[in-house]
Structures are given as structure tokens and as C-alpha cells.
Amino acid sequence: MAEYTGYLKKHTEALVKDVGIEAACMLTGKSKATLGRYYSEHDEHADRFMPIDAVARLEAASSYPHVTSALAELRGITLSYDDRHPNTERSGGVNSDVIALSQRFAMLMAEYQQSIEDGVITVAEAKRLLKETVMLQQVLIDMKLHLETESDNA
């Protein structure tokens, strides 16, 4: 567990800072000092971790599930976080998914072509490629859900 301690504490701190210390205190019913102990890397606080109910409350208010994501990464699990907020739901099921998949893949390939032109992929280019890859992954997840729904209805 010792090798995970620093990693989890850093993500706990990111979660508290994402929500804001004052809001985190209100949501969890904990003091600033107590919250600080949960992510402190001092030896006397090494065995202190935020209770899971407090993590759940904070992650519901945060922009990203920092601790859940860290726990998944430690186990080699990949989570899919859908932060899209479309104005309307996409309909059309699998057919619509196939079209969206080909469009996303084309966007990823265009981004890759632009990034590799000079033979070096910069950090900014890598971030854009990662964003396109995540969007492609989300389309695949939507497609999977539509296929499961259609197979259940058949």
C-alpha cells in the first residue's frame, strides 16, 4: 500500500482543490484541517485517507472523478468519462454510430497527419491527439450500448 499512498494523496488533493476547500468542507462536514490531513504526505498522516462517502460527495460536485480515476489506474483499469453535454440526444442507433465513428476516425487521422508533418509530436499536439482518441472511444462506447440495447430487444 505504501507505493500507492502518494499517488492517492495527490489525487485527493486535486479533488478537494477542484471543488474548492470551503465547498469541500460543507459537502463532507469536515474541517479544513481534516481535509488537509487526508492529502498530507507528512509521515504522521501517511495512513489517513478520505472516507469513501466523502469522496463520493466531492466527486459528484467536481469537474472530474479524481480519486475514482486514480484507483482505477492503480488497478490497470481504464474508465470512460463522458463529459459531453449535447443539446440534443443523438438518435439513429448503430447506423448513426457507424457514421459518427468514421467521422471521428477521420478527425483523428487529420490531427495525426498535421502533428507528424515535422517529424515531432509536441506536447500540445499530443494533447489534441489524446482528445480525439477519447472522443473516438466515446463513440465506440455509444455504439456498444446501442448494440447491447438492440440485442436485448431482438
Coordinates of C-alpha atoms in Angstrom, one line a residue:
M1 CA 0.0 0.0 0.0
A2 CA 2.9 2.3 0.6
E3 CA 3.6 2.7 -3.1
Y4 CA 0.0 3.9 -3.6
T5 CA -0.1 6.4 -0.8
G6 CA 1.5 9.4 -2.5
Y7 CA -0.5 8.8 -5.7
L8 CA -3.8 8.6 -3.9
K9 CA -3.0 11.7 -1.7
K10 CA -2.1 13.8 -4.8
H11 CA -5.5 12.9 -6.4
T12 CA -7.3 13.5 -3.2
E13 CA -5.8 17.0 -3.1
A14 CA -6.7 17.6 -6.7
L15 CA -10.3 16.6 -5.9
V16 CA -10.5 19.0 -2.9
K17 CA -9.0 21.8 -4.9
D18 CA -11.3 21.1 -7.8
V19 CA -14.4 21.5 -5.6
G20 CA -12.8 24.3 -3.5
I21 CA -11.8 23.9 0.1
E22 CA -14.8 25.8 1.5
A23 CA -17.2 23.9 -0.6
A24 CA -15.4 20.6 0.3
C25 CA -15.8 21.4 4.0
M26 CA -19.5 22.0 3.5
L27 CA -20.1 18.9 1.4
T28 CA -18.2 16.5 3.7
G29 CA -18.8 18.1 7.1
K30 CA -15.1 18.0 7.7
S31 CA -12.8 20.9 8.7
K32 CA -10.1 22.3 6.5
A33 CA -7.5 20.7 8.8
T34 CA -9.1 17.3 8.5
L35 CA -9.3 17.6 4.7
G36 CA -5.7 18.7 4.7
R37 CA -4.6 15.6 6.6
Y38 CA -6.3 13.4 4.0
Y39 CA -3.9 14.6 1.4
S40 CA -0.9 15.5 3.6
E41 CA 2.2 13.5 2.7
H42 CA 3.8 14.0 6.2
D43 CA 4.7 10.8 7.9
E44 CA 2.2 11.3 10.7
H45 CA -0.7 11.4 8.2
A46 CA 0.5 8.6 5.9
D47 CA -2.2 6.2 7.0
R48 CA -5.1 8.8 6.8
F49 CA -7.3 8.6 3.7
M50 CA -10.6 10.3 2.9
P51 CA -13.7 8.2 3.7
I52 CA -15.4 6.8 0.5
D53 CA -18.6 8.6 1.3
A54 CA -16.8 11.9 1.4
V55 CA -15.0 11.1 -1.9
A56 CA -18.4 10.3 -3.5
R57 CA -19.9 13.6 -2.4
L58 CA -16.9 15.6 -3.6
E59 CA -16.7 13.8 -6.9
A60 CA -20.4 14.5 -7.5
A61 CA -19.6 18.2 -7.2
S62 CA -16.2 18.1 -9.1
S63 CA -15.4 18.5 -12.7
Y64 CA -13.7 15.1 -12.8
P65 CA -13.7 12.0 -10.6
H66 CA -10.0 12.4 -9.5
V67 CA -9.9 9.7 -6.8
T68 CA -12.0 7.1 -8.6
S69 CA -9.8 7.6 -11.7
A70 CA -6.6 7.2 -9.6
L71 CA -8.0 4.0 -8.0
A72 CA -8.8 2.6 -11.5
E73 CA -5.4 3.5 -12.8
L74 CA -3.7 1.7 -9.9
R75 CA -5.5 -1.5 -10.9
G76 CA -4.8 -1.1 -14.6
I77 CA -8.5 -0.3 -15.3
T78 CA -9.5 2.3 -17.9
L79 CA -12.5 4.4 -17.2
S80 CA -14.6 6.2 -19.7
Y81 CA -15.6 9.7 -18.6
D82 CA -18.3 11.2 -20.7
D83 CA -18.2 15.0 -20.2
R84 CA -20.1 15.7 -23.4
H85 CA -23.2 17.9 -22.9
P86 CA -25.0 17.8 -26.2
N87 CA -28.0 20.0 -26.8
T88 CA -30.0 17.0 -28.1
E89 CA -29.6 13.3 -27.8
R90 CA -28.2 11.6 -30.9
S91 CA -30.7 9.1 -32.4
G92 CA -30.4 6.6 -35.1
G93 CA -28.7 3.8 -33.1
V94 CA -26.0 1.7 -34.7
N95 CA -26.2 3.3 -38.1
S96 CA -25.7 6.8 -36.6
D97 CA -22.8 5.4 -34.6
V98 CA -21.1 4.0 -37.6
I99 CA -21.2 7.4 -39.3
A100 CA -20.0 9.2 -36.2
L101 CA -17.2 6.6 -35.8
S102 CA -16.0 7.2 -39.3
Q103 CA -16.1 11.0 -38.8
R104 CA -14.2 10.8 -35.5
F105 CA -11.6 8.5 -37.0
A106 CA -11.1 10.9 -40.0
M107 CA -10.7 13.7 -37.5
L108 CA -8.1 11.7 -35.5
M109 CA -6.2 10.9 -38.7
A110 CA -6.2 14.5 -39.9
E111 CA -4.9 15.6 -36.5
Y112 CA -2.2 12.9 -36.6
Q113 CA -1.2 14.0 -40.2
Q114 CA -0.9 17.6 -39.1
S115 CA 1.0 16.6 -35.9
I116 CA 3.6 14.4 -37.6
E117 CA 4.4 16.7 -40.6
D118 CA 7.6 18.0 -39.0
G119 CA 8.5 14.6 -37.6
V120 CA 7.9 15.5 -34.0
I121 CA 4.7 15.4 -32.0
T122 CA 4.8 18.3 -29.5
V123 CA 3.0 18.2 -26.1
A124 CA 0.2 20.4 -27.5
E125 CA -0.2 18.1 -30.5
A126 CA -0.2 15.0 -28.2
K127 CA -3.0 16.6 -26.1
R128 CA -5.1 17.2 -29.2
L129 CA -4.5 13.6 -30.4
L130 CA -5.4 12.3 -26.9
K131 CA -8.6 14.4 -27.0
E132 CA -9.6 13.0 -30.4
T133 CA -8.8 9.5 -29.2
V134 CA -11.0 9.9 -26.2
M135 CA -13.8 11.2 -28.4
L136 CA -13.4 8.2 -30.7
Q137 CA -13.5 5.9 -27.7
Q138 CA -16.8 7.6 -26.6
V139 CA -18.4 6.9 -29.9
L140 CA -17.3 3.2 -29.6
I141 CA -18.9 3.1 -26.2
D142 CA -22.1 4.6 -27.5
M143 CA -22.1 2.0 -30.3
K144 CA -21.6 -0.8 -27.8
L145 CA -24.5 0.4 -25.7
H146 CA -26.7 0.7 -28.8
L147 CA -25.7 -2.8 -29.9
E148 CA -26.5 -4.2 -26.4
T149 CA -29.8 -2.5 -26.4
E150 CA -30.7 -3.8 -29.9
S151 CA -29.6 -7.4 -29.0
D152 CA -31.8 -7.2 -25.8
N153 CA -34.8 -6.2 -27.9
A154 CA -34.3 -8.9 -30.5

